[in-house]
Amino acid sequence: MKQLKSILFASAALTLAALPAQAQNMPKRIGYVTNYATHEWYQNVIKGMQARAKELGIELEVQDANLDIAKQVAAAEDFMAKGVDVLIVTPVNEEGVVPLLRQAKSNDTPVVLEGNPVKGMTTMVAICDYDTGYFSGVEAGKYAKEKLGGTAKVMNVGLPLLSATVLRSQGFMDGLKTIVPEAVMVHDLDGGGNPDRALEVSAAALAKNADINIIYGINDSSSLGGLQAWKAAGKSQDALLTVGTGGEGLAFINAMEKEPSYRIEAAMFPEKEGYTAIDAAVKLFNGEEVPEHIVSPTAPMIGEDWKKFYDYDASTRSIKWDAVNALKAPEKCMKTAADLK
């Protein structure tokens, strides 16, 4: 779940090029400790890892911490005891993983972090949160000029607890204002990153002031919760734009197919993030230098653009690797958590 992402370091960043299997030594075994495997985001991260590991002939084993840091540390220690060549970890929390990184270093086990930075890390695979919001904001501005009479009144269903999600909201408004300079944020909400809380706070905000025409959510649960509140109030979607973030699973596809206002999704391609994490693991195994932040690409998807990147049979989705691998990630994020201080 992308609201679980925390501070991104200001650092040089780049996307790893696809690795030709014959050009490098391959680790035999990689252990991945995820933080919350029941969430669709991480299920799709794992699918991306599995696809890349199979392609490279690597054995991948996954364990789930289920948001328990003690369980995560124990799982990582178990992997090291089994002699895995590389660890990949999505931290439950940053502080709890610091001792684990020290232990892995003393054990000569390379570690790739997914999503969340930790003090003392070698490298992390993650998106650029500000950029993700910014480019979806630009597309929202174009839509507002064409479909909403050139006005943009935003209800931001955000998550102020985490700098990553704050960056998304800031990026969205900044991108929006490049097209509609008079755009305003009418409501700046704490949706908690989950649909129930997002629905609750959005309903309360709309009861006080429903003069908005754009709902922006920092993840899919937030945007969908805001839209549900709008519909529950009996309002038409004719002059409304809903913008989601994540592309975590099937929910955004169903929304873009069925909800008239859900026109833009800032897709973060979890499968690609998993794919890139495996490539990073191979590089560390070979002793190659890697940037502290390896940027995984994102892209705003408008209308049926999602069909360029996914096949969907009404029950499952499958990624179109050629299309997603063709996306270019920036070498450096436009803004990071350091810019919030």
mmCIF file of C-alpha atoms in Angstrom:
data_model
loop_
_atom_site.group_PDB
_atom_site.id
_atom_site.type_symbol
_atom_site.label_atom_id
_atom_site.label_comp_id
_atom_site.label_asym_id
_atom_site.label_seq_id
_atom_site.Cartn_x
_atom_site.Cartn_y
_atom_site.Cartn_z
ATOM 1 C CA MET A 1 0.000 0.000 0.000
ATOM 2 C CA LYS A 2 1.579 3.162 -1.057
ATOM 3 C CA GLN A 3 0.537 5.147 1.919
ATOM 4 C CA LEU A 4 2.946 2.942 3.794
ATOM 5 C CA LYS A 5 5.832 4.591 1.925
ATOM 6 C CA SER A 6 7.790 7.083 3.924
ATOM 7 C CA ILE A 7 10.604 9.548 3.408
ATOM 8 C CA LEU A 8 12.436 9.456 0.080
ATOM 9 C CA PHE A 9 16.042 10.620 0.215
ATOM 10 C CA ALA A 10 17.325 13.351 -2.094
ATOM 11 C CA SER A 11 19.765 11.386 -4.149
ATOM 12 C CA ALA A 12 20.896 10.603 -7.612
ATOM 13 C CA ALA A 13 18.489 8.059 -9.064
ATOM 14 C CA LEU A 14 18.107 6.061 -12.221
ATOM 15 C CA THR A 15 16.283 3.093 -13.642
ATOM 16 C CA LEU A 16 18.216 -0.098 -13.980
ATOM 17 C CA ALA A 17 18.550 -1.283 -17.537
ATOM 18 C CA ALA A 18 17.297 -4.758 -18.329
ATOM 19 C CA LEU A 19 19.914 -7.288 -17.394
ATOM 20 C CA PRO A 20 21.065 -9.786 -19.991
ATOM 21 C CA ALA A 21 21.299 -13.052 -18.098
ATOM 22 C CA GLN A 22 24.429 -14.161 -19.898
ATOM 23 C CA ALA A 23 26.365 -10.995 -18.964
ATOM 24 C CA GLN A 24 26.322 -11.432 -15.187
ATOM 25 C CA ASN A 25 26.574 -14.023 -12.489
ATOM 26 C CA MET A 26 23.133 -14.808 -11.148
ATOM 27 C CA PRO A 27 22.302 -15.315 -7.486
ATOM 28 C CA LYS A 28 20.818 -18.733 -6.943
ATOM 29 C CA ARG A 29 18.383 -17.700 -4.214
ATOM 30 C CA ILE A 30 16.750 -14.417 -3.240
ATOM 31 C CA GLY A 31 14.589 -14.005 -0.143
ATOM 32 C CA TYR A 32 11.887 -11.311 -0.066
ATOM 33 C CA VAL A 33 10.251 -10.240 3.199
ATOM 34 C CA THR A 34 7.206 -8.147 2.375
ATOM 35 C CA ASN A 35 5.378 -6.097 4.960
ATOM 36 C CA TYR A 36 1.752 -6.873 4.045
ATOM 37 C CA ALA A 37 1.175 -9.569 1.448
ATOM 38 C CA THR A 38 -2.623 -9.481 1.653
ATOM 39 C CA HIS A 39 -2.695 -6.049 -0.019
ATOM 40 C CA GLU A 40 -3.046 -5.979 -3.806
ATOM 41 C CA TRP A 41 -0.059 -3.650 -4.221
ATOM 42 C CA TYR A 42 2.334 -6.151 -2.659
ATOM 43 C CA GLN A 43 0.703 -9.102 -4.363
ATOM 44 C CA ASN A 44 1.522 -7.430 -7.666
ATOM 45 C CA VAL A 45 5.032 -6.467 -6.508
ATOM 46 C CA ILE A 46 5.553 -10.172 -5.817
ATOM 47 C CA LYS A 47 4.216 -11.098 -9.271
ATOM 48 C CA GLY A 48 6.778 -8.769 -10.827
ATOM 49 C CA MET A 49 9.566 -10.312 -8.767
ATOM 50 C CA GLN A 50 8.464 -13.811 -9.674
ATOM 51 C CA ALA A 51 8.345 -12.988 -13.384
ATOM 52 C CA ARG A 52 11.845 -11.490 -13.413
ATOM 53 C CA ALA A 53 13.343 -14.190 -11.174
ATOM 54 C CA LYS A 54 11.925 -16.918 -13.426
ATOM 55 C CA GLU A 55 13.312 -15.162 -16.494
ATOM 56 C CA LEU A 56 16.784 -15.036 -14.933
ATOM 57 C CA GLY A 57 16.675 -18.543 -13.468
ATOM 58 C CA ILE A 58 16.680 -17.371 -9.840
ATOM 59 C CA GLU A 59 14.855 -19.120 -7.005
ATOM 60 C CA LEU A 60 12.675 -16.581 -5.162
ATOM 61 C CA GLU A 61 11.148 -17.271 -1.755
ATOM 62 C CA VAL A 62 8.671 -14.860 -0.138
ATOM 63 C CA GLN A 63 7.710 -14.432 3.504
ATOM 64 C CA ASP A 64 5.073 -12.040 4.869
ATOM 65 C CA ALA A 65 5.659 -9.940 8.002
ATOM 66 C CA ASN A 66 1.967 -9.002 8.164
ATOM 67 C CA LEU A 67 2.871 -5.546 9.546
ATOM 68 C CA ASP A 68 4.788 -7.095 12.465
ATOM 69 C CA ILE A 69 8.384 -5.833 12.668
ATOM 70 C CA ALA A 70 9.460 -8.665 14.964
ATOM 71 C CA LYS A 71 8.104 -11.166 12.462
ATOM 72 C CA GLN A 72 9.901 -9.336 9.656
ATOM 73 C CA VAL A 73 13.246 -9.466 11.430
ATOM 74 C CA ALA A 74 12.751 -13.149 12.240
ATOM 75 C CA ALA A 75 11.903 -13.920 8.604
ATOM 76 C CA ALA A 76 14.994 -12.085 7.353
ATOM 77 C CA GLU A 77 17.182 -13.877 9.883
ATOM 78 C CA ASP A 78 15.686 -17.171 8.724
ATOM 79 C CA PHE A 79 16.559 -16.337 5.124
ATOM 80 C CA MET A 80 20.142 -15.501 6.091
ATOM 81 C CA ALA A 81 20.409 -18.742 8.063
ATOM 82 C CA LYS A 82 19.285 -20.585 4.934
ATOM 83 C CA GLY A 83 22.047 -18.870 2.995
ATOM 84 C CA VAL A 84 20.115 -16.754 0.489
ATOM 85 C CA ASP A 85 22.378 -14.717 -1.766
ATOM 86 C CA VAL A 86 20.397 -11.449 -1.520
ATOM 87 C CA LEU A 87 17.607 -10.117 0.685
ATOM 88 C CA ILE A 88 14.825 -7.812 -0.506
ATOM 89 C CA VAL A 89 12.813 -6.139 2.243
ATOM 90 C CA THR A 90 9.778 -3.862 2.298
ATOM 91 C CA PRO A 91 10.170 -2.394 5.799
ATOM 92 C CA VAL A 92 7.282 -2.540 8.241
ATOM 93 C CA ASN A 93 8.917 0.510 9.780
ATOM 94 C CA GLU A 94 12.234 2.185 9.210
ATOM 95 C CA GLU A 95 13.592 2.109 12.756
ATOM 96 C CA GLY A 96 12.970 -1.591 13.221
ATOM 97 C CA VAL A 97 14.923 -2.521 10.108
ATOM 98 C CA VAL A 98 18.102 -0.586 11.002
ATOM 99 C CA PRO A 99 19.539 -3.382 13.194
ATOM 100 C CA LEU A 100 18.612 -5.899 10.499
ATOM 101 C CA LEU A 101 20.686 -4.002 7.924
ATOM 102 C CA ARG A 102 23.679 -4.074 10.304
ATOM 103 C CA GLN A 103 23.211 -7.800 10.828
ATOM 104 C CA ALA A 104 22.971 -8.441 7.089
ATOM 105 C CA LYS A 105 26.140 -6.430 6.510
ATOM 106 C CA SER A 106 28.029 -8.466 9.085
ATOM 107 C CA ASN A 107 26.694 -11.584 7.373
ATOM 108 C CA ASP A 108 27.816 -10.303 3.940
ATOM 109 C CA THR A 109 24.238 -10.504 2.675
ATOM 110 C CA PRO A 110 23.310 -7.670 0.263
ATOM 111 C CA VAL A 111 19.948 -6.008 0.924
ATOM 112 C CA VAL A 112 17.620 -4.186 -1.474
ATOM 113 C CA LEU A 113 14.821 -2.154 0.098
ATOM 114 C CA GLU A 114 11.491 -1.760 -1.666
ATOM 115 C CA GLY A 115 9.480 1.396 -1.132
ATOM 116 C CA ASN A 116 10.752 2.685 2.194
ATOM 117 C CA PRO A 117 14.186 4.145 2.977
ATOM 118 C CA VAL A 118 16.136 3.095 6.061
ATOM 119 C CA LYS A 119 19.228 4.642 7.613
ATOM 120 C CA GLY A 120 22.300 2.725 6.523
ATOM 121 C CA MET A 121 20.707 1.238 3.407
ATOM 122 C CA THR A 122 22.643 0.530 0.233
ATOM 123 C CA THR A 123 19.791 1.024 -2.209
ATOM 124 C CA MET A 124 16.037 1.378 -2.439
ATOM 125 C CA VAL A 125 13.649 0.815 -5.341
ATOM 126 C CA ALA A 126 10.766 3.312 -5.232
ATOM 127 C CA ILE A 127 8.787 5.758 -7.317
ATOM 128 C CA CYS A 128 9.115 9.562 -7.324
ATOM 129 C CA ASP A 129 6.022 10.583 -5.372
ATOM 130 C CA TYR A 130 6.026 14.299 -6.203
ATOM 131 C CA ASP A 131 6.511 13.615 -9.904
ATOM 132 C CA THR A 132 3.679 11.095 -9.865
ATOM 133 C CA GLY A 133 1.291 13.681 -8.454
ATOM 134 C CA TYR A 134 2.631 16.454 -10.673
ATOM 135 C CA PHE A 135 2.049 14.753 -14.009
ATOM 136 C CA SER A 136 -1.427 13.580 -13.038
ATOM 137 C CA GLY A 137 -2.112 17.194 -12.028
ATOM 138 C CA VAL A 138 -1.051 18.399 -15.470
ATOM 139 C CA GLU A 139 -3.505 15.971 -17.069
ATOM 140 C CA ALA A 140 -6.223 17.060 -14.647
ATOM 141 C CA GLY A 141 -5.604 20.670 -15.672
ATOM 142 C CA LYS A 142 -6.023 19.773 -19.337
ATOM 143 C CA TYR A 143 -9.269 17.995 -18.511
ATOM 144 C CA ALA A 144 -10.524 20.957 -16.471
ATOM 145 C CA LYS A 145 -9.880 23.355 -19.339
ATOM 146 C CA GLU A 146 -11.658 21.116 -21.829
ATOM 147 C CA LYS A 147 -14.505 19.671 -19.755
ATOM 148 C CA LEU A 148 -14.951 21.751 -16.592
ATOM 149 C CA GLY A 149 -15.055 25.275 -17.951
ATOM 150 C CA GLY A 150 -11.471 25.990 -16.985
ATOM 151 C CA THR A 151 -12.136 25.897 -13.235
ATOM 152 C CA ALA A 152 -10.483 23.552 -10.774
ATOM 153 C CA LYS A 153 -11.778 23.242 -7.202
ATOM 154 C CA VAL A 154 -10.087 20.303 -5.520
ATOM 155 C CA MET A 155 -10.963 18.000 -2.658
ATOM 156 C CA ASN A 156 -7.644 16.399 -1.720
ATOM 157 C CA VAL A 157 -8.165 13.087 0.069
ATOM 158 C CA GLY A 158 -4.651 12.957 1.423
ATOM 159 C CA LEU A 159 -2.493 11.396 4.117
ATOM 160 C CA PRO A 160 -0.494 14.070 5.984
ATOM 161 C CA LEU A 161 1.230 11.500 8.217
ATOM 162 C CA LEU A 162 3.666 10.445 5.496
ATOM 163 C CA SER A 163 5.941 12.705 3.484
ATOM 164 C CA ALA A 164 5.554 10.467 0.420
ATOM 165 C CA THR A 165 1.818 11.094 0.262
ATOM 166 C CA VAL A 166 2.218 14.782 1.100
ATOM 167 C CA LEU A 167 4.539 15.011 -1.895
ATOM 168 C CA ARG A 168 1.899 13.437 -4.121
ATOM 169 C CA SER A 169 -0.718 15.986 -3.078
ATOM 170 C CA GLN A 170 1.685 18.895 -3.480
ATOM 171 C CA GLY A 171 2.794 17.608 -6.854
ATOM 172 C CA PHE A 172 -0.802 17.282 -8.005
ATOM 173 C CA MET A 173 -1.675 20.864 -7.130
ATOM 174 C CA ASP A 174 1.556 22.211 -8.643
ATOM 175 C CA GLY A 175 0.993 20.296 -11.883
ATOM 176 C CA LEU A 176 -2.661 21.368 -11.995
ATOM 177 C CA LYS A 177 -1.711 25.037 -11.617
ATOM 178 C CA THR A 178 0.602 24.897 -14.619
ATOM 179 C CA ILE A 179 -2.560 24.545 -16.712
ATOM 180 C CA VAL A 180 -5.167 26.241 -14.481
ATOM 181 C CA PRO A 181 -3.271 28.863 -12.422
ATOM 182 C CA GLU A 182 -6.403 29.785 -10.440
ATOM 183 C CA ALA A 183 -6.913 26.221 -9.196
ATOM 184 C CA VAL A 184 -7.739 26.033 -5.483
ATOM 185 C CA MET A 185 -7.762 23.289 -2.862
ATOM 186 C CA VAL A 186 -11.163 23.567 -1.206
ATOM 187 C CA HIS A 187 -10.693 20.618 1.146
ATOM 188 C CA ASP A 188 -7.398 19.149 2.368
ATOM 189 C CA LEU A 189 -8.422 15.952 4.149
ATOM 190 C CA ASP A 190 -6.754 13.162 6.082
ATOM 191 C CA GLY A 191 -8.327 10.102 4.526
ATOM 192 C CA GLY A 192 -6.043 7.712 6.368
ATOM 193 C CA GLY A 193 -5.187 5.933 3.132
ATOM 194 C CA ASN A 194 -8.139 3.566 3.547
ATOM 195 C CA PRO A 195 -11.620 3.597 1.976
ATOM 196 C CA ASP A 196 -13.676 3.772 5.173
ATOM 197 C CA ARG A 197 -11.822 6.763 6.585
ATOM 198 C CA ALA A 198 -11.704 8.436 3.170
ATOM 199 C CA LEU A 199 -15.469 8.045 2.836
ATOM 200 C CA GLU A 200 -16.094 9.384 6.331
ATOM 201 C CA VAL A 201 -14.003 12.554 6.062
ATOM 202 C CA SER A 202 -15.100 13.234 2.477
ATOM 203 C CA ALA A 203 -18.770 12.992 3.412
ATOM 204 C CA ALA A 204 -18.264 15.425 6.285
ATOM 205 C CA ALA A 205 -16.373 17.867 4.075
ATOM 206 C CA LEU A 206 -18.978 17.762 1.309
ATOM 207 C CA ALA A 207 -21.757 18.353 3.831
ATOM 208 C CA LYS A 208 -20.054 21.646 4.720
ATOM 209 C CA ASN A 209 -19.041 22.704 1.211
ATOM 210 C CA ALA A 210 -19.764 20.698 -1.912
ATOM 211 C CA ASP A 211 -18.431 23.358 -4.292
ATOM 212 C CA ILE A 212 -15.718 21.158 -5.789
ATOM 213 C CA ASN A 213 -15.250 19.622 -9.210
ATOM 214 C CA ILE A 214 -12.080 17.513 -8.745
ATOM 215 C CA ILE A 215 -11.469 14.691 -6.278
ATOM 216 C CA TYR A 216 -7.811 13.736 -5.900
ATOM 217 C CA GLY A 217 -6.754 10.715 -3.859
ATOM 218 C CA ILE A 218 -3.211 9.839 -2.788
ATOM 219 C CA ASN A 219 -4.051 6.176 -3.394
ATOM 220 C CA ASP A 220 -6.915 4.288 -4.975
ATOM 221 C CA SER A 221 -8.698 3.776 -1.668
ATOM 222 C CA SER A 222 -8.670 7.532 -1.066
ATOM 223 C CA SER A 223 -10.007 8.548 -4.465
ATOM 224 C CA LEU A 224 -12.674 5.844 -4.399
ATOM 225 C CA GLY A 225 -13.712 6.784 -0.865
ATOM 226 C CA GLY A 226 -14.077 10.417 -1.940
ATOM 227 C CA LEU A 227 -16.104 9.432 -4.989
ATOM 228 C CA GLN A 228 -18.331 7.172 -2.895
ATOM 229 C CA ALA A 229 -19.082 10.102 -0.587
ATOM 230 C CA TRP A 230 -19.964 12.250 -3.601
ATOM 231 C CA LYS A 231 -22.350 9.605 -4.926
ATOM 232 C CA ALA A 232 -23.874 9.021 -1.483
ATOM 233 C CA ALA A 233 -24.740 12.710 -1.379
ATOM 234 C CA GLY A 234 -26.795 12.163 -4.530
ATOM 235 C CA LYS A 235 -24.590 14.303 -6.738
ATOM 236 C CA SER A 236 -24.095 13.895 -10.467
ATOM 237 C CA GLN A 237 -20.683 13.033 -11.889
ATOM 238 C CA ASP A 238 -21.353 15.069 -15.031
ATOM 239 C CA ALA A 239 -19.164 18.007 -13.962
ATOM 240 C CA LEU A 240 -16.751 16.063 -11.778
ATOM 241 C CA LEU A 241 -13.253 14.649 -12.320
ATOM 242 C CA THR A 242 -11.856 11.926 -10.058
ATOM 243 C CA VAL A 243 -8.114 11.251 -10.091
ATOM 244 C CA GLY A 244 -6.659 8.156 -8.467
ATOM 245 C CA THR A 245 -3.119 7.142 -7.595
ATOM 246 C CA GLY A 246 -1.493 3.739 -7.530
ATOM 247 C CA GLY A 247 -3.054 1.340 -9.989
ATOM 248 C CA GLU A 248 -2.632 -1.132 -7.159
ATOM 249 C CA GLY A 249 -5.043 -3.809 -8.325
ATOM 250 C CA LEU A 250 -8.420 -4.183 -10.012
ATOM 251 C CA ALA A 251 -10.326 -1.376 -8.277
ATOM 252 C CA PHE A 252 -9.043 1.433 -10.489
ATOM 253 C CA ILE A 253 -9.778 -0.539 -13.683
ATOM 254 C CA ASN A 254 -13.355 -1.171 -12.547
ATOM 255 C CA ALA A 255 -13.725 2.509 -11.656
ATOM 256 C CA MET A 256 -12.371 3.719 -14.986
ATOM 257 C CA GLU A 257 -14.733 1.355 -16.775
ATOM 258 C CA LYS A 258 -17.848 2.144 -14.748
ATOM 259 C CA GLU A 259 -17.560 5.601 -13.145
ATOM 260 C CA PRO A 260 -18.068 8.557 -15.529
ATOM 261 C CA SER A 261 -15.859 10.922 -13.512
ATOM 262 C CA TYR A 262 -12.935 8.539 -12.905
ATOM 263 C CA ARG A 263 -10.843 9.605 -15.891
ATOM 264 C CA ILE A 264 -7.229 9.761 -14.659
ATOM 265 C CA GLU A 265 -5.059 7.266 -12.768
ATOM 266 C CA ALA A 266 -1.491 8.007 -11.713
ATOM 267 C CA ALA A 267 -0.252 4.457 -12.272
ATOM 268 C CA MET A 268 2.701 3.250 -10.198
ATOM 269 C CA PHE A 269 3.065 -0.247 -11.701
ATOM 270 C CA PRO A 270 3.807 -2.447 -8.673
ATOM 271 C CA GLU A 271 4.821 -5.316 -10.953
ATOM 272 C CA LYS A 272 7.571 -3.144 -12.423
ATOM 273 C CA GLU A 273 8.781 -2.178 -8.962
ATOM 274 C CA GLY A 274 9.170 -5.874 -8.129
ATOM 275 C CA TYR A 275 10.884 -6.538 -11.447
ATOM 276 C CA THR A 276 13.355 -3.711 -10.828
ATOM 277 C CA ALA A 277 14.058 -4.932 -7.289
ATOM 278 C CA ILE A 278 15.241 -8.272 -8.688
ATOM 279 C CA ASP A 279 17.532 -6.469 -11.148
ATOM 280 C CA ALA A 280 18.923 -4.420 -8.258
ATOM 281 C CA ALA A 281 19.551 -7.628 -6.301
ATOM 282 C CA VAL A 282 21.532 -9.047 -9.219
ATOM 283 C CA LYS A 283 23.668 -5.932 -9.403
ATOM 284 C CA LEU A 284 24.425 -6.032 -5.672
ATOM 285 C CA PHE A 285 25.268 -9.733 -5.912
ATOM 286 C CA ASN A 286 27.814 -8.854 -8.590
ATOM 287 C CA GLY A 287 29.326 -6.080 -6.478
ATOM 288 C CA GLU A 288 28.218 -3.343 -8.844
ATOM 289 C CA GLU A 289 27.606 0.206 -7.690
ATOM 290 C CA VAL A 290 23.954 1.238 -7.582
ATOM 291 C CA PRO A 291 22.324 4.567 -6.724
ATOM 292 C CA GLU A 292 20.776 5.019 -3.308
ATOM 293 C CA HIS A 293 17.372 5.529 -4.936
ATOM 294 C CA ILE A 294 16.549 3.464 -8.010
ATOM 295 C CA VAL A 295 13.495 5.131 -9.514
ATOM 296 C CA SER A 296 10.638 2.920 -10.655
ATOM 297 C CA PRO A 297 8.570 4.566 -13.414
ATOM 298 C CA THR A 298 5.054 5.967 -13.129
ATOM 299 C CA ALA A 299 2.657 7.349 -15.732
ATOM 300 C CA PRO A 300 -0.725 9.097 -15.774
ATOM 301 C CA MET A 301 -3.311 6.943 -17.521
ATOM 302 C CA ILE A 302 -6.264 8.757 -19.092
ATOM 303 C CA GLY A 303 -9.487 6.986 -19.927
ATOM 304 C CA GLU A 304 -8.686 3.649 -21.525
ATOM 305 C CA ASP A 305 -4.907 4.173 -21.498
ATOM 306 C CA TRP A 306 -4.707 1.394 -18.916
ATOM 307 C CA LYS A 307 -5.319 -1.068 -21.744
ATOM 308 C CA LYS A 308 -1.893 -0.191 -23.139
ATOM 309 C CA PHE A 309 -0.306 -1.637 -20.002
ATOM 310 C CA TYR A 310 -2.692 -4.335 -18.747
ATOM 311 C CA ASP A 311 -4.911 -7.115 -20.017
ATOM 312 C CA TYR A 312 -8.039 -7.673 -17.927
ATOM 313 C CA ASP A 313 -10.493 -10.592 -18.146
ATOM 314 C CA ALA A 314 -12.990 -9.293 -15.535
ATOM 315 C CA SER A 315 -11.329 -11.273 -12.728
ATOM 316 C CA THR A 316 -7.552 -10.917 -13.107
ATOM 317 C CA ARG A 317 -5.155 -8.513 -14.737
ATOM 318 C CA SER A 318 -1.865 -9.272 -16.416
ATOM 319 C CA ILE A 319 0.824 -6.739 -17.165
ATOM 320 C CA LYS A 320 2.083 -6.032 -20.678
ATOM 321 C CA TRP A 321 5.789 -6.114 -19.943
ATOM 322 C CA ASP A 322 6.955 -4.665 -23.243
ATOM 323 C CA ALA A 323 4.842 -1.535 -22.724
ATOM 324 C CA VAL A 324 5.773 -1.034 -19.070
ATOM 325 C CA ASN A 325 9.467 -1.756 -19.585
ATOM 326 C CA ALA A 326 9.483 0.881 -22.333
ATOM 327 C CA LEU A 327 8.573 3.586 -19.789
ATOM 328 C CA LYS A 328 11.470 5.839 -18.811
ATOM 329 C CA ALA A 329 11.900 6.759 -15.172
ATOM 330 C CA PRO A 330 13.550 10.075 -14.325
ATOM 331 C CA GLU A 331 17.156 10.022 -13.209
ATOM 332 C CA LYS A 332 16.253 12.314 -10.329
ATOM 333 C CA CYS A 333 13.004 13.172 -8.551
ATOM 334 C CA MET A 334 11.693 16.728 -9.021
ATOM 335 C CA LYS A 335 11.182 17.005 -5.244
ATOM 336 C CA THR A 336 11.794 14.712 -2.275
ATOM 337 C CA ALA A 337 11.051 14.735 1.436
ATOM 338 C CA ALA A 338 14.062 16.999 1.974
ATOM 339 C CA ASP A 339 12.141 19.731 0.138
ATOM 340 C CA LEU A 340 9.336 19.597 2.704
ATOM 341 C CA LYS A 341 11.572 20.787 5.556
#
